[in-house]
PDB file of C-alpha atoms in Angstrom:
ATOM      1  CA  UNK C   3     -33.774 -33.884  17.151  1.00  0.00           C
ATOM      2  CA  UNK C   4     -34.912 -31.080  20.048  1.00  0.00           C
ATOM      3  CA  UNK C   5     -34.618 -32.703  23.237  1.00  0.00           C
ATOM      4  CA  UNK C   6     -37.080 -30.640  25.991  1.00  0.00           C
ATOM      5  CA  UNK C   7     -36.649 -31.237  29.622  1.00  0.00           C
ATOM      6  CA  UNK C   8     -39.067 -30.213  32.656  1.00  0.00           C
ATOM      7  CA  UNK C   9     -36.434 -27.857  35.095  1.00  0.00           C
ATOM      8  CA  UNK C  10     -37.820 -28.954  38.595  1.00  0.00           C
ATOM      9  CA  UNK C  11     -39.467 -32.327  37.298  1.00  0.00           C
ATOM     10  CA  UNK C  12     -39.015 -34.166  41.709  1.00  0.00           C
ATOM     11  CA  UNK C  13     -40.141 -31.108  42.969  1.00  0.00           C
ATOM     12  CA  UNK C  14     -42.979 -30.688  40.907  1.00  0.00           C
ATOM     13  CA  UNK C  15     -43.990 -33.990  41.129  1.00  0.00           C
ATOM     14  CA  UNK C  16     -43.801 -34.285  45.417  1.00  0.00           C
ATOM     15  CA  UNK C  17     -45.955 -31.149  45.132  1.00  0.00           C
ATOM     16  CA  UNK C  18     -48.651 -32.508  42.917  1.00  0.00           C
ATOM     17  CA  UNK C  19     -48.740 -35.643  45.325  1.00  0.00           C
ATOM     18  CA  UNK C  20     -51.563 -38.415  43.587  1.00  0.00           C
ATOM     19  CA  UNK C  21     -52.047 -36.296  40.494  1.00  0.00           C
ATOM     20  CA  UNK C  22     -48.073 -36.394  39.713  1.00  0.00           C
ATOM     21  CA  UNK C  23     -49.578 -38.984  36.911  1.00  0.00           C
ATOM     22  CA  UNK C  24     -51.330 -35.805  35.255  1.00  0.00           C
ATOM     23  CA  UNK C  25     -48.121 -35.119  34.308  1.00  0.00           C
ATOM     24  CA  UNK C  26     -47.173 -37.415  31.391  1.00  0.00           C
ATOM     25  CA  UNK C  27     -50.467 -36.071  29.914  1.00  0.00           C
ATOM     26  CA  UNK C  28     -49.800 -32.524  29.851  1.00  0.00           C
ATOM     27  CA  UNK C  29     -46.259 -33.334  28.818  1.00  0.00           C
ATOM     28  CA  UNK C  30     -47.916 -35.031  25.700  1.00  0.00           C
ATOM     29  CA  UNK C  31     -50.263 -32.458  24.961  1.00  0.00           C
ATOM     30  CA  UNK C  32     -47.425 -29.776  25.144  1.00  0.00           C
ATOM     31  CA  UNK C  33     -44.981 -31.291  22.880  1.00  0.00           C
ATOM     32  CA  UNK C  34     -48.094 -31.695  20.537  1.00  0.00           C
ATOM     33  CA  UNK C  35     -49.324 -28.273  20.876  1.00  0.00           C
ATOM     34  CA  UNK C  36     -45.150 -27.461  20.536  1.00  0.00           C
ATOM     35  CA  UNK C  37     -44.496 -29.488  17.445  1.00  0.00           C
ATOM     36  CA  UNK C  38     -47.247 -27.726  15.505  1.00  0.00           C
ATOM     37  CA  UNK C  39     -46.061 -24.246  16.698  1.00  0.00           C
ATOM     38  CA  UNK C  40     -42.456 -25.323  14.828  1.00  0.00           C
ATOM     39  CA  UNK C  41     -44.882 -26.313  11.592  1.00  0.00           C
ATOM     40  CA  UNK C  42     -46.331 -23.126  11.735  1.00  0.00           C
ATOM     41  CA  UNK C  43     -42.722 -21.095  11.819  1.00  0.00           C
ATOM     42  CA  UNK C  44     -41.216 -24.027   9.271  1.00  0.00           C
ATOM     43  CA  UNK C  45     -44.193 -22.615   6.720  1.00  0.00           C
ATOM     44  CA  UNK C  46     -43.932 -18.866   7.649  1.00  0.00           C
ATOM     45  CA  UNK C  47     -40.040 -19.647   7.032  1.00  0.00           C
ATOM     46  CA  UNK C  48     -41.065 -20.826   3.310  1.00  0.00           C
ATOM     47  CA  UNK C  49     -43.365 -18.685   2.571  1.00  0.00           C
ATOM     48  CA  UNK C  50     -40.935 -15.593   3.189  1.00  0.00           C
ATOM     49  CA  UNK C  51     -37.769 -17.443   1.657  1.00  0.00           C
ATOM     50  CA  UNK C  52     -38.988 -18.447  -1.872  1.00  0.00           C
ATOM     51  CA  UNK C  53     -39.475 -15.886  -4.526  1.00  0.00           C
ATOM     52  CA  UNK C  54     -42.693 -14.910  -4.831  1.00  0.00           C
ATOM     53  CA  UNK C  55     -44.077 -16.764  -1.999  1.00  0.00           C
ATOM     54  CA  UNK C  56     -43.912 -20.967  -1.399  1.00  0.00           C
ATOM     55  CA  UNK C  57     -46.525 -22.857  -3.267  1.00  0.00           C
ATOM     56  CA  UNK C  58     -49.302 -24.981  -1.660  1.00  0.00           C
ATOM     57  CA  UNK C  59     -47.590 -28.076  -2.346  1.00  0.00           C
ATOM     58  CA  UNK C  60     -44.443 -26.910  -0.728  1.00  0.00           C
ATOM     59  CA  UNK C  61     -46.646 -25.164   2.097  1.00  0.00           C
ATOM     60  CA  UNK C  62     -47.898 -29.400   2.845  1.00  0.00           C
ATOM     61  CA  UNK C  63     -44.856 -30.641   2.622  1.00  0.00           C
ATOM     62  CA  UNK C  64     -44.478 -30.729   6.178  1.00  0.00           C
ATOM     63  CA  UNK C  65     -46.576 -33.137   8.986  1.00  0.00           C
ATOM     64  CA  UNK C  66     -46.747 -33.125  12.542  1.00  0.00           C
ATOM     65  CA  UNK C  67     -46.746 -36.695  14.183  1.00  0.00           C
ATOM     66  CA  UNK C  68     -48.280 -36.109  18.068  1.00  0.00           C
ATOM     67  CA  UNK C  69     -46.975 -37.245  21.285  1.00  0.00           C
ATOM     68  CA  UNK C  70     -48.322 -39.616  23.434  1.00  0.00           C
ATOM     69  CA  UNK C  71     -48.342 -40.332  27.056  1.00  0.00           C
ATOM     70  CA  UNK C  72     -45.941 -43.555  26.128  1.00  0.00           C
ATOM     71  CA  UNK C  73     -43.968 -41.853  23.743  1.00  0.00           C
ATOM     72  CA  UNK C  74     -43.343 -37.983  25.299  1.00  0.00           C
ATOM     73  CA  UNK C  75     -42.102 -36.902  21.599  1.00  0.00           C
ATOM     74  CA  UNK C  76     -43.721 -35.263  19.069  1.00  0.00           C
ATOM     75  CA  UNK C  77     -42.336 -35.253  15.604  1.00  0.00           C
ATOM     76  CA  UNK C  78     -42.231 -32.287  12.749  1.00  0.00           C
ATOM     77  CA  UNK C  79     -40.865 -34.015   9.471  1.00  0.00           C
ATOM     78  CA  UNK C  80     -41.127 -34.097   5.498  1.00  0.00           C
ATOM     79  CA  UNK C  81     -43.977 -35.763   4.322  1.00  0.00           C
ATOM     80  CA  UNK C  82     -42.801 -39.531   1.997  1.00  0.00           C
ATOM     81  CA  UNK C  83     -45.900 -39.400   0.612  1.00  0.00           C
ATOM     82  CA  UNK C  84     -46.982 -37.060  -2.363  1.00  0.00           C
ATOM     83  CA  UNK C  85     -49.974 -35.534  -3.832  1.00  0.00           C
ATOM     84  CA  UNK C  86     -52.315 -37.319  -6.929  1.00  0.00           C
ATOM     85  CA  UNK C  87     -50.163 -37.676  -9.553  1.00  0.00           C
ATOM     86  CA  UNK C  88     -47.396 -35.127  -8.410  1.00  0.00           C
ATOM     87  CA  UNK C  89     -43.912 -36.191  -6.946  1.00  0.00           C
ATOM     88  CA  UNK C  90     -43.344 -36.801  -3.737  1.00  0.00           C
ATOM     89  CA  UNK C  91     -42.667 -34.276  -1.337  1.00  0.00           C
ATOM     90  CA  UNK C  92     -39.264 -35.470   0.557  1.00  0.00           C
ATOM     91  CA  UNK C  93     -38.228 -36.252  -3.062  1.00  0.00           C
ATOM     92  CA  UNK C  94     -38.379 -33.191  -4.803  1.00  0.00           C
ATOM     93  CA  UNK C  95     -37.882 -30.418  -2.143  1.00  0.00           C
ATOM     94  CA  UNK C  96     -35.435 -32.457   0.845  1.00  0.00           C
ATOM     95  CA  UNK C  97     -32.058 -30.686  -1.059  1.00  0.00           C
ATOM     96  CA  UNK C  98     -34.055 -27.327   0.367  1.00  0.00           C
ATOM     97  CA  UNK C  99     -33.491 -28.850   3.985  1.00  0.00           C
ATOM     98  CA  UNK C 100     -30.525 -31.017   3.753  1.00  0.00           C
ATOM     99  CA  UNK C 101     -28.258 -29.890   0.737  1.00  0.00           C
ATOM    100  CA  UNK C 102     -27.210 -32.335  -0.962  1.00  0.00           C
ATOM    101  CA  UNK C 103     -28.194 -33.601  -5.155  1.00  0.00           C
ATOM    102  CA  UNK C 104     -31.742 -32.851  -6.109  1.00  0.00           C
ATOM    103  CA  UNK C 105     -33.871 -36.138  -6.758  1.00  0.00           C
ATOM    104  CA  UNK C 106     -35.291 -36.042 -10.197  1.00  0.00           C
ATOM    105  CA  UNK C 107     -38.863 -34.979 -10.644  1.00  0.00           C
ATOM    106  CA  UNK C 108     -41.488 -36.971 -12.469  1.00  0.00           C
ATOM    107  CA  UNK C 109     -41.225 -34.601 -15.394  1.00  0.00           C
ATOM    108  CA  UNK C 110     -37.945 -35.997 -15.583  1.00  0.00           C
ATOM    109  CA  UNK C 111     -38.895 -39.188 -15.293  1.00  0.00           C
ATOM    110  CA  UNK C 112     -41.251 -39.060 -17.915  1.00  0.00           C
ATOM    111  CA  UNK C 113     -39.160 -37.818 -20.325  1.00  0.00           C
ATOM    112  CA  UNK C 114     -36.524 -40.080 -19.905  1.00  0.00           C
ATOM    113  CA  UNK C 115     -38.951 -42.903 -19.937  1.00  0.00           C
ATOM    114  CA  UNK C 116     -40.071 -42.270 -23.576  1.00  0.00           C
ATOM    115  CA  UNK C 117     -35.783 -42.381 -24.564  1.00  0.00           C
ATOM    116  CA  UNK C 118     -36.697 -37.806 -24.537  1.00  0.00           C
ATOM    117  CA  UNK C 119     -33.988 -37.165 -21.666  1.00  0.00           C
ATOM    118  CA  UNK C 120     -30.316 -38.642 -21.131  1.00  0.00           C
ATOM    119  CA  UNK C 121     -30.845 -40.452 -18.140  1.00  0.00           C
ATOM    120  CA  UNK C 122     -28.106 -38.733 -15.789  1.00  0.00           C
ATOM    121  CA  UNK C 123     -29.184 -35.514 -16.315  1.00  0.00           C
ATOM    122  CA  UNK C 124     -31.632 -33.017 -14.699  1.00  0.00           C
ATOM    123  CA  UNK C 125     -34.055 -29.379 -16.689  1.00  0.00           C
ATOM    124  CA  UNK C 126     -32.977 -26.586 -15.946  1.00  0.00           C
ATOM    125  CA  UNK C 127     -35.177 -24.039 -17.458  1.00  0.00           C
ATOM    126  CA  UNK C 128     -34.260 -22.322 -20.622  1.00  0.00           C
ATOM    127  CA  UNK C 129     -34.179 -18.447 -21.541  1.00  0.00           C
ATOM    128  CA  UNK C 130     -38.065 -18.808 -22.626  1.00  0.00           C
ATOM    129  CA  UNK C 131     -39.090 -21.119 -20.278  1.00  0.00           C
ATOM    130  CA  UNK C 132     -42.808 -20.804 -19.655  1.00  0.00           C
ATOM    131  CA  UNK C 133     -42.243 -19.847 -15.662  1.00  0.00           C
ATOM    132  CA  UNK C 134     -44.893 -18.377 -13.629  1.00  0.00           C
ATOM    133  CA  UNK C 135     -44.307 -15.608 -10.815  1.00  0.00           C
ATOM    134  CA  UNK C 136     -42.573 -18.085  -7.847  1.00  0.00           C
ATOM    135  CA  UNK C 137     -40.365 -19.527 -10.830  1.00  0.00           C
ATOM    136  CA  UNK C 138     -42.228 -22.758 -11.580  1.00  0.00           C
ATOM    137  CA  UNK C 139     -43.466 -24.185 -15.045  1.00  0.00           C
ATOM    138  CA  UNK C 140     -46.507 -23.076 -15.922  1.00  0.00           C
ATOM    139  CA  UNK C 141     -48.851 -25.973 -16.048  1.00  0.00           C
ATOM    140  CA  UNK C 142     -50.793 -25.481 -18.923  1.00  0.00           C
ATOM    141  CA  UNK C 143     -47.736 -24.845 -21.377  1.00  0.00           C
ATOM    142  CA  UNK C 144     -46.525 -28.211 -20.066  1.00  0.00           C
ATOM    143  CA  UNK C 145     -49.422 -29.986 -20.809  1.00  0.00           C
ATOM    144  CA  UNK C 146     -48.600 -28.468 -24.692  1.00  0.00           C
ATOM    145  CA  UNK C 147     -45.320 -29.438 -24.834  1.00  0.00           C
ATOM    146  CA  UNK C 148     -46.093 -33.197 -23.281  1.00  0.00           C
ATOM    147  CA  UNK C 149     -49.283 -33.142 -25.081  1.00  0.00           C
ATOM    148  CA  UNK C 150     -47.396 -32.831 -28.581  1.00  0.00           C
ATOM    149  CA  UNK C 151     -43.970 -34.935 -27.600  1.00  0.00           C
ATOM    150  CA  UNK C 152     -46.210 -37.910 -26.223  1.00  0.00           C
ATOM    151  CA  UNK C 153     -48.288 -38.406 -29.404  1.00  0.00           C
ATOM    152  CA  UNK C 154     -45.099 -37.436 -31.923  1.00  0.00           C
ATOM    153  CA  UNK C 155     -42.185 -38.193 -29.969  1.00  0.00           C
ATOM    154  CA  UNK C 156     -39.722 -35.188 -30.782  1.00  0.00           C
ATOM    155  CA  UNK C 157     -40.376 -33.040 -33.757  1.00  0.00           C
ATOM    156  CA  UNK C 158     -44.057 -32.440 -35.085  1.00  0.00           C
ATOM    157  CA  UNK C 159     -45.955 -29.530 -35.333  1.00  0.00           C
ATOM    158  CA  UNK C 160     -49.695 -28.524 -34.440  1.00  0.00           C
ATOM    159  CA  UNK C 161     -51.344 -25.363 -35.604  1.00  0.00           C
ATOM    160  CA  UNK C 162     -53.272 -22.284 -34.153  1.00  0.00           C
ATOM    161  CA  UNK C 163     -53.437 -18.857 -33.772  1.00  0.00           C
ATOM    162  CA  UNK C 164     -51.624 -17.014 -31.075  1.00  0.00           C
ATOM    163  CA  UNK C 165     -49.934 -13.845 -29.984  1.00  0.00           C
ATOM    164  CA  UNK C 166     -51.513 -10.388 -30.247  1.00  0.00           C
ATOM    165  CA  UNK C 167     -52.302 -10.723 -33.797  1.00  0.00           C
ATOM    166  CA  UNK C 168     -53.800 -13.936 -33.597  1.00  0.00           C
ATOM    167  CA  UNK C 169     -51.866 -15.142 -36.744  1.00  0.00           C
ATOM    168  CA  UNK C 170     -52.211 -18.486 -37.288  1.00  0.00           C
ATOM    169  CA  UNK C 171     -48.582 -20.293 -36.543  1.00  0.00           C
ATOM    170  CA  UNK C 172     -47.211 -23.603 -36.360  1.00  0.00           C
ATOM    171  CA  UNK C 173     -46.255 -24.409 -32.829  1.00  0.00           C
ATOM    172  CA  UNK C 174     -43.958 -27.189 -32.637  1.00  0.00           C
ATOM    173  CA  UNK C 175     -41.291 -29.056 -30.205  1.00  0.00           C
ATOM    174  CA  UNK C 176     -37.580 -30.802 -30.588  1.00  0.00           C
ATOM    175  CA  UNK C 177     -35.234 -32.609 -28.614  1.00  0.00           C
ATOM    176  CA  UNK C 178     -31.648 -32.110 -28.497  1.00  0.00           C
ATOM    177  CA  UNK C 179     -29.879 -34.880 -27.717  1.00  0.00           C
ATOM    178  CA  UNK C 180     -26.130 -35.832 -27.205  1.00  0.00           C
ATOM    179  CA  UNK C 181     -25.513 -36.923 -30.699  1.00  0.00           C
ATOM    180  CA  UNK C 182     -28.198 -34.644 -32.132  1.00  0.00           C
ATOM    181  CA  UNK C 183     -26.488 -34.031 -36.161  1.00  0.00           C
ATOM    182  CA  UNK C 184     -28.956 -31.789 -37.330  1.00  0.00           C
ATOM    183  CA  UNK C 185     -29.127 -29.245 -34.128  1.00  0.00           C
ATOM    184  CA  UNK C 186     -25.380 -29.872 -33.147  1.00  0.00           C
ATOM    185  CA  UNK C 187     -24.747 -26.117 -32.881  1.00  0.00           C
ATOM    186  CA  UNK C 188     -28.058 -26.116 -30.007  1.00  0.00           C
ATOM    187  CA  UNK C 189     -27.413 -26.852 -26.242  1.00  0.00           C
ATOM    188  CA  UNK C 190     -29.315 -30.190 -25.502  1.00  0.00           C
ATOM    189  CA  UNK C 191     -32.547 -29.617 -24.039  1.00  0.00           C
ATOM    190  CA  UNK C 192     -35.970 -28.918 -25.448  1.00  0.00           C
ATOM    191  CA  UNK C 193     -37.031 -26.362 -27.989  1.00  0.00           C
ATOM    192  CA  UNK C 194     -40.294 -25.009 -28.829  1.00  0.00           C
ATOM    193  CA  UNK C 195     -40.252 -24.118 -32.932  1.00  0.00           C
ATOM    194  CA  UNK C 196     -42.923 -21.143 -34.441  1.00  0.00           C
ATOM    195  CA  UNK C 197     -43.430 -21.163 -37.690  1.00  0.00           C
ATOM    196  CA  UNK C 198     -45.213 -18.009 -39.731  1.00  0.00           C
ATOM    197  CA  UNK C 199     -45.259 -18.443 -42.972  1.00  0.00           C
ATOM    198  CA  UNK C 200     -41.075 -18.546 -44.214  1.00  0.00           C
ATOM    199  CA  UNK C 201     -39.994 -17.367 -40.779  1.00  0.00           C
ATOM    200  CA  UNK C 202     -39.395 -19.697 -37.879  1.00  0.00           C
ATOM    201  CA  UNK C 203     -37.794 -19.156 -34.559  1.00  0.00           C
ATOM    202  CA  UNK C 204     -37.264 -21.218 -31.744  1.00  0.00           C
ATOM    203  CA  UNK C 205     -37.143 -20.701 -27.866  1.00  0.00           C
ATOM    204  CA  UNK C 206     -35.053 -22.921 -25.453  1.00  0.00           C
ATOM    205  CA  UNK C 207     -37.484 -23.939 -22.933  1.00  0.00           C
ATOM    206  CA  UNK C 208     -35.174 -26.272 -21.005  1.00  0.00           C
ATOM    207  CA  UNK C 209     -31.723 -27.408 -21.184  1.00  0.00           C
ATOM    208  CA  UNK C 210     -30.426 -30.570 -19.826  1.00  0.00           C
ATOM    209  CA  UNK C 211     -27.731 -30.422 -17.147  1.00  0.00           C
ATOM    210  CA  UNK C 212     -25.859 -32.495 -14.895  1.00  0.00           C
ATOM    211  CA  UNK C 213     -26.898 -32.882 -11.271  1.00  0.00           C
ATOM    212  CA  UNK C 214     -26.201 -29.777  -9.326  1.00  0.00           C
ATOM    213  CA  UNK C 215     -25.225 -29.978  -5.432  1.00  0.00           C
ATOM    214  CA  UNK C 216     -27.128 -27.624  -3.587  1.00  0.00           C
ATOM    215  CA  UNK C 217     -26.798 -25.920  -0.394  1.00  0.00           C
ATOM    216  CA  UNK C 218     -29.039 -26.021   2.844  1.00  0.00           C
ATOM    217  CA  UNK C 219     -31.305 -22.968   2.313  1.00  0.00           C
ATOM    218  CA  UNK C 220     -33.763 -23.647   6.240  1.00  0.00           C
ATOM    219  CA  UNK C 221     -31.993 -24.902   8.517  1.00  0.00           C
ATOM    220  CA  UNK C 222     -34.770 -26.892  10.853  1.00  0.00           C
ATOM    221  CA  UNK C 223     -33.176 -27.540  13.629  1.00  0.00           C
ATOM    222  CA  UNK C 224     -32.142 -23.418  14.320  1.00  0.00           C
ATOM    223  CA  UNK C 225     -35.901 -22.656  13.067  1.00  0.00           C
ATOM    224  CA  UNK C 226     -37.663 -25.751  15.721  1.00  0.00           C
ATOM    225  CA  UNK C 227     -35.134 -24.632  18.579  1.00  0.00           C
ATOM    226  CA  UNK C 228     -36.420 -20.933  18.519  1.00  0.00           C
ATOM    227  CA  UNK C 229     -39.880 -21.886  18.185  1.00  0.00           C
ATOM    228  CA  UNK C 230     -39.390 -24.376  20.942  1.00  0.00           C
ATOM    229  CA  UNK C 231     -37.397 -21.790  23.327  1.00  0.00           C
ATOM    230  CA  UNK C 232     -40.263 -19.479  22.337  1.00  0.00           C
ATOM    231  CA  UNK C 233     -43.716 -21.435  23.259  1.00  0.00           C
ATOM    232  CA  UNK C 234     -42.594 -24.576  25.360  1.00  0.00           C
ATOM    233  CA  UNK C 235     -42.945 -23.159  28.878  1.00  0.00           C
ATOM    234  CA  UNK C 236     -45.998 -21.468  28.142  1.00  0.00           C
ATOM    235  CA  UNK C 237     -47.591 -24.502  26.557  1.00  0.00           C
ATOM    236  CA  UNK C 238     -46.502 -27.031  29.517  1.00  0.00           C
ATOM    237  CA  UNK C 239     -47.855 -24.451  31.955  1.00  0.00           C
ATOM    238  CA  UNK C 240     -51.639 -24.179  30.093  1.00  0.00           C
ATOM    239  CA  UNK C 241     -51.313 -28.367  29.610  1.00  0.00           C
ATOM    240  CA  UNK C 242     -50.542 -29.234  33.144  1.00  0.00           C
ATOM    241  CA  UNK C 243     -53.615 -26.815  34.171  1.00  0.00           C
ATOM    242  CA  UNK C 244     -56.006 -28.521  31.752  1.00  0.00           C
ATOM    243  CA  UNK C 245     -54.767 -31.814  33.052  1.00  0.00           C
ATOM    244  CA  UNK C 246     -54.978 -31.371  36.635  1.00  0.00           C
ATOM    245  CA  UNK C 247     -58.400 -29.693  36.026  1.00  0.00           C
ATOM    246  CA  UNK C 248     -60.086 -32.765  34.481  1.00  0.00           C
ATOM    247  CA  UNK C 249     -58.165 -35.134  36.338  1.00  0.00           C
ATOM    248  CA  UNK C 250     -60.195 -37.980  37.889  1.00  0.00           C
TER     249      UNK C 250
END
């Protein structure tokens, strides 16, 4: 937590005389007009730190709760909550903030829900992984892969025509799992299989690891405490003006 403090607060307040009670107001507004100056920085901080530029959903991840005359703090925090049908954001990005384990993501827990996942392990992405410029999965080519390993579990094949050519191929998806006879000499993970004609090749698309520990990549507090050094006097200065101009 940033503690602020008002240098001068008994003077200031003998010279204000009867309006001295403007004060808590433009204290409030400041912090609030503070707090989403450090929301702004905590985004521009993203945005410049994660290859090819932080994602919307990261970009939200963040909320600003406002001061109030009662309160006098203002609070800049991860979001609990999460997006429809996404995972939630203090979930699957806090490790960023606070080091730490990753939490598993609801790919994860979807797999391991339908017995597709060891239960103790996280993906990693494979050497083919379907990743898009900032290093994500690709949406679409998850939908394929869930599409096909909800309706036929682990090993069936669909067809259709893809690649330059457009030669029709068999497009297909396994899971390697500890105790896996048949694909013993593959990593455990999940494999996407093409098929053309007597040829067939497969791409590791993820791999299943153990939890990693992670280090703190932002640190928040150095990030608020230069945004706070930064805006605070100028803020309190422009509240306490409103204030004692519409004071009653």
């Amino acid at each position: 937590m940033i503690t602020v403090q008002i240098e001068g607060m008994a003077a200031l307040q003998a010279s204000l005389g009867k309006q001295a009670s403007q004060i808590p107001f433009a204290a409030a507004r400041a912090l609030t007009v503070t707090a989403h100056s450090v929301h702004a920085d905590i985004k521009r901080a993203l945005a410049a730190g994660v290859k090819g530029g932080a994602t919307p959903y990261t970009l939200r991840s963040f909320s600003v709760k406002a001061a109030t005359k009662a309160t006098l703090t203002a609070e800049v925090g991860l979001r609990t909550d999460a997006p429809s049908g996404g995972t939630p954001y203090e979930q699957a990005i806090a490790h960023l903030f606070h080091g730490g384990t990753r939490r598993f993501k609801r790919l994860e827990g979807w797999l391991k829900g339908r017995g597709l996942m060891p239960t103790s392990m996280q993906l990693a992405p494979g050497a083919r992984a379907p990743l898009d410029q900032r290093g994500n999965p690709r949406q679409a080519a998850i939908k394929e892969m869930l599409g096909i390993l909800s309706a036929y579990r682990r090993n069936l094949q669909t067809f259709g025509r893809v690649g330059k050519s457009k030669e029709a191929k068999a497009i297909g998806f396994f899971v390697v799992l500890p105790g896996s006879i048949a694909a013993r000499h593959l990593a455990l993970g999940i494999y996407r299989r093409i098929t053309s004609g007597s040829a067939s090749a497969i791409e590791p698309w993820f791999h299943f690891s153990a939890p990693g520990t992670y280090q703190r990549q932002y640190d928040l507090d150095a990030i608020g405490s230069r945004t706070v050094a930064r805006v605070w006097p100028a803020n309190f200065e422009a509240s306490l003006a409103k204030a004692l101009a519409t004071a009653r």
